[in-house]
Amino acid sequence: MSGRDTVLGDIRSALADVPGAEAPDSDPVPHDPRSQQAGLDVVGLFIERAADYRATVVRVAPSDAVAAVGRALGRTGAKSVVLPPGFPGALVPEGPWSRLEDTPPLTVRQLDAADAVLTTVAAAIALTGTVVLDSGPGQGRRALTLLPDQHVCVVRASRIVTDVPEALSHLPRDRPLTLVSGPSATSDIELDRVEGVHGPRTLDIIVIVDEQGTDTGLSGRA
């Protein structure tokens, strides 16, 4: 028996209990899959999934956001912090670190020597625990989040959506997108995990949730 015969035989076996009158389009996919996820706690799910990827995630009220950023930087002992253009000044804590503005653009050597970078996000995806950057205000060019050893990412709850299709439907199509799920990591030939090879070894995510509740959709972006 050929390999082709084996594969086709397995397919026939798998379909043996499917009614003959059933067609591939008998169960149409809903036009709006999000309707099946109504009531989903996207903030809680995003925090859970992002933590699964070894990111350090905290949920804070707006009044505690700047302190949370300071705690993240203090935990790693950061001495210098890169600030992309448009990053909210109110979210930059005072501390023993120097501030490196990327205007004019910092050199590769300067970025490589920096301990941390602060950014906002264009979107965050609950089902995958992913943050998305599109080089917009507060996010900066891609090099800023590749070279410093720590990435502190501020995520407003209104930026969290359910899944990838929903996120892409709201994001600009004329900007490069960077999707980040956890700190940079790879495995060598022995399958030993090594972090920080292709980007920051430490990812801190600060999720800001309004005390009065939150709009969980990019249509209400702020």
Short mmCIF file of C-alpha atoms in Angstrom, two decimals:
data_model
loop_
_atom_site.label_atom_id
_atom_site.label_comp_id
_atom_site.label_asym_id
_atom_site.label_seq_id
_atom_site.Cartn_x
_atom_site.Cartn_y
_atom_site.Cartn_z
CA MET A 1 0.00 0.00 0.00
CA SER A 2 1.34 3.41 -0.96
CA GLY A 3 1.55 6.40 1.34
CA ARG A 4 -1.26 8.02 -0.65
CA ASP A 5 -3.51 5.01 -0.06
CA THR A 6 -2.74 5.14 3.66
CA VAL A 7 -3.64 8.84 3.94
CA LEU A 8 -6.85 8.45 1.93
CA GLY A 9 -7.79 5.43 4.01
CA ASP A 10 -7.38 7.42 7.22
CA ILE A 11 -9.56 10.21 5.80
CA ARG A 12 -12.31 7.75 4.84
CA SER A 13 -12.19 6.25 8.33
CA ALA A 14 -12.49 9.67 9.93
CA LEU A 15 -15.50 10.50 7.76
CA ALA A 16 -17.24 7.16 8.22
CA ASP A 17 -19.83 8.50 10.69
CA VAL A 18 -20.59 11.72 8.77
CA PRO A 19 -24.11 11.64 7.23
CA GLY A 20 -24.00 11.38 3.46
CA ALA A 21 -26.31 14.37 3.06
CA GLU A 22 -23.99 16.67 5.02
CA ALA A 23 -22.01 19.15 2.91
CA PRO A 24 -18.97 21.27 3.84
CA ASP A 25 -21.13 24.40 4.05
CA SER A 26 -23.91 22.81 6.11
CA ASP A 27 -22.67 24.63 9.21
CA PRO A 28 -21.81 28.14 8.04
CA VAL A 29 -19.27 30.14 10.03
CA PRO A 30 -20.96 33.11 11.77
CA HIS A 31 -20.34 36.41 10.03
CA ASP A 32 -19.35 37.89 13.37
CA PRO A 33 -17.45 35.32 15.46
CA ARG A 34 -17.31 37.85 18.29
CA SER A 35 -21.02 37.21 18.89
CA GLN A 36 -20.00 33.81 20.27
CA GLN A 37 -17.72 35.50 22.79
CA ALA A 38 -20.20 37.99 24.20
CA GLY A 39 -19.58 38.68 27.85
CA LEU A 40 -15.98 37.47 27.69
CA ASP A 41 -13.71 39.17 30.23
CA VAL A 42 -11.10 40.26 27.69
CA VAL A 43 -9.02 42.13 30.26
CA GLY A 44 -8.77 39.15 32.58
CA LEU A 45 -8.12 36.76 29.72
CA PHE A 46 -5.40 38.98 28.27
CA ILE A 47 -3.65 39.17 31.65
CA GLU A 48 -3.83 35.39 32.05
CA ARG A 49 -2.54 34.62 28.56
CA ALA A 50 0.23 37.23 28.65
CA ALA A 51 1.44 35.81 31.97
CA ASP A 52 1.50 32.34 30.38
CA TYR A 53 4.15 33.70 28.03
CA ARG A 54 6.32 34.69 31.02
CA ALA A 55 5.49 38.38 30.87
CA THR A 56 5.12 40.12 34.22
CA VAL A 57 1.60 41.57 34.14
CA VAL A 58 -0.08 43.85 36.66
CA ARG A 59 -3.55 45.37 36.63
CA VAL A 60 -3.77 48.87 38.09
CA ALA A 61 -6.07 51.84 38.36
CA PRO A 62 -5.05 55.04 36.52
CA SER A 63 -3.98 56.59 39.82
CA ASP A 64 -1.40 53.82 40.38
CA ALA A 65 -0.11 53.54 36.80
CA VAL A 66 3.00 55.70 37.13
CA ALA A 67 3.96 53.95 40.37
CA ALA A 68 3.54 50.57 38.65
CA VAL A 69 5.91 51.65 35.89
CA GLY A 70 8.40 52.74 38.55
CA ARG A 71 8.14 49.38 40.31
CA ALA A 72 8.78 47.54 37.04
CA LEU A 73 11.91 49.59 36.35
CA GLY A 74 13.08 49.29 39.94
CA ARG A 75 12.69 45.50 39.90
CA THR A 76 15.36 45.17 37.22
CA GLY A 77 17.54 48.00 38.51
CA ALA A 78 17.22 50.04 35.30
CA LYS A 79 19.57 53.01 35.10
CA SER A 80 18.54 54.37 31.71
CA VAL A 81 15.12 54.39 30.02
CA VAL A 82 14.30 55.08 26.36
CA LEU A 83 11.19 57.20 25.72
CA PRO A 84 9.66 57.11 22.23
CA PRO A 85 8.08 60.28 20.82
CA GLY A 86 4.54 60.71 22.10
CA PHE A 87 4.90 58.58 25.23
CA PRO A 88 2.71 60.21 27.93
CA GLY A 89 4.94 62.24 30.20
CA ALA A 90 2.54 61.65 33.11
CA LEU A 91 3.43 57.94 33.00
CA VAL A 92 7.18 58.46 33.34
CA PRO A 93 8.13 57.99 37.00
CA GLU A 94 10.88 59.75 38.83
CA GLY A 95 13.77 57.52 39.81
CA PRO A 96 17.49 56.83 39.58
CA TRP A 97 17.26 56.26 35.82
CA SER A 98 18.21 58.70 33.10
CA ARG A 99 15.70 59.46 30.36
CA LEU A 100 16.77 58.95 26.76
CA GLU A 101 14.53 60.75 24.27
CA ASP A 102 14.54 59.30 20.75
CA THR A 103 14.52 62.77 19.18
CA PRO A 104 16.80 62.95 17.27
CA PRO A 105 16.98 59.16 16.82
CA LEU A 106 19.32 57.40 19.20
CA THR A 107 22.16 55.37 17.72
CA VAL A 108 22.24 51.58 17.80
CA ARG A 109 25.04 51.79 20.34
CA GLN A 110 22.95 54.06 22.60
CA LEU A 111 19.92 51.77 22.35
CA ASP A 112 21.99 48.69 23.05
CA ALA A 113 23.43 50.33 26.17
CA ALA A 114 19.99 51.37 27.47
CA ASP A 115 18.44 49.25 30.20
CA ALA A 116 14.76 49.67 29.38
CA VAL A 117 12.21 51.19 27.03
CA LEU A 118 8.69 52.42 27.83
CA THR A 119 5.93 52.18 25.22
CA THR A 120 2.20 52.24 24.79
CA VAL A 121 0.49 49.85 22.35
CA ALA A 122 -1.75 50.04 19.31
CA ALA A 123 -3.75 47.03 20.50
CA ALA A 124 -3.65 44.01 22.79
CA ILE A 125 -5.18 40.62 21.97
CA ALA A 126 -6.86 38.66 24.74
CA LEU A 127 -6.94 35.18 23.22
CA THR A 128 -3.22 35.16 22.46
CA GLY A 129 -1.83 37.43 25.19
CA THR A 130 -0.23 39.56 22.48
CA VAL A 131 0.58 43.26 22.35
CA VAL A 132 0.66 44.98 18.97
CA LEU A 133 2.81 48.00 18.12
CA ASP A 134 2.40 50.00 14.91
CA SER A 135 5.13 52.64 15.39
CA GLY A 136 2.49 55.21 16.34
CA PRO A 137 2.80 57.86 19.08
CA GLY A 138 4.15 56.40 22.30
CA GLN A 139 5.49 53.30 20.55
CA GLY A 140 8.34 54.56 18.42
CA ARG A 141 10.35 52.78 15.77
CA ARG A 142 10.87 49.04 15.96
CA ALA A 143 14.52 49.25 17.04
CA LEU A 144 13.47 50.83 20.34
CA THR A 145 11.79 47.61 21.50
CA LEU A 146 14.47 45.24 20.21
CA LEU A 147 17.71 46.45 21.77
CA PRO A 148 17.07 47.48 25.43
CA ASP A 149 16.97 44.53 27.83
CA GLN A 150 13.59 45.41 29.37
CA HIS A 151 10.35 46.46 27.66
CA VAL A 152 7.75 48.08 29.89
CA CYS A 153 4.50 48.21 27.99
CA VAL A 154 1.55 50.33 29.14
CA VAL A 155 -1.78 48.93 27.96
CA ARG A 156 -5.01 50.79 28.49
CA ALA A 157 -7.90 48.35 28.87
CA SER A 158 -9.78 50.05 26.03
CA ARG A 159 -7.08 48.77 23.66
CA ILE A 160 -7.72 45.12 24.49
CA VAL A 161 -9.75 43.18 21.92
CA THR A 162 -10.78 39.56 21.73
CA ASP A 163 -8.82 38.05 18.85
CA VAL A 164 -6.43 38.68 15.97
CA PRO A 165 -9.08 39.40 13.28
CA GLU A 166 -10.71 42.01 15.51
CA ALA A 167 -7.38 43.68 16.18
CA LEU A 168 -6.41 43.76 12.50
CA SER A 169 -9.76 45.24 11.53
CA HIS A 170 -8.96 48.33 13.61
CA LEU A 171 -5.24 48.71 12.91
CA PRO A 172 -3.82 50.87 10.09
CA ARG A 173 -2.74 48.99 6.99
CA ASP A 174 -0.02 51.42 6.03
CA ARG A 175 2.23 50.82 9.07
CA PRO A 176 4.51 47.92 9.96
CA LEU A 177 3.07 45.88 12.81
CA THR A 178 5.07 44.21 15.56
CA LEU A 179 3.27 41.49 17.52
CA VAL A 180 4.85 40.58 20.85
CA SER A 181 3.85 37.54 22.90
CA GLY A 182 6.11 37.38 25.94
CA PRO A 183 9.81 38.21 26.23
CA SER A 184 12.17 37.29 23.41
CA ALA A 185 13.08 33.61 23.60
CA THR A 186 14.60 30.81 21.57
CA SER A 187 15.80 27.25 22.12
CA ASP A 188 19.15 25.76 21.21
CA ILE A 189 19.70 22.32 19.74
CA GLU A 190 19.32 20.80 23.22
CA LEU A 191 15.94 22.56 23.55
CA ASP A 192 17.23 24.74 26.39
CA ARG A 193 15.23 27.96 26.48
CA VAL A 194 17.29 31.14 26.20
CA GLU A 195 15.67 34.54 26.67
CA GLY A 196 16.82 37.88 25.32
CA VAL A 197 18.51 36.68 22.13
CA HIS A 198 16.29 38.49 19.63
CA GLY A 199 14.93 41.25 21.85
CA PRO A 200 14.19 42.15 25.49
CA ARG A 201 14.61 39.32 27.98
CA THR A 202 12.12 41.03 30.30
CA LEU A 203 8.59 42.11 29.34
CA ASP A 204 6.49 44.04 31.86
CA ILE A 205 2.89 44.83 30.98
CA ILE A 206 0.99 47.45 32.96
CA VAL A 207 -2.76 47.14 32.29
CA ILE A 208 -4.62 50.32 33.22
CA VAL A 209 -8.28 49.73 34.08
CA ASP A 210 -10.61 52.59 34.95
CA GLU A 211 -12.08 52.28 38.44
CA GLN A 212 -15.56 52.81 36.98
CA GLY A 213 -15.21 50.02 34.40
CA THR A 214 -13.72 50.01 30.95
CA ASP A 215 -14.60 50.13 27.29
CA THR A 216 -13.17 46.89 25.90
CA GLY A 217 -13.01 47.79 22.25
CA LEU A 218 -10.78 49.78 19.97
CA SER A 219 -13.78 51.71 18.65
CA GLY A 220 -13.47 53.74 21.84
CA ARG A 221 -9.71 54.22 21.59
CA ALA A 222 -8.17 56.79 23.88
#
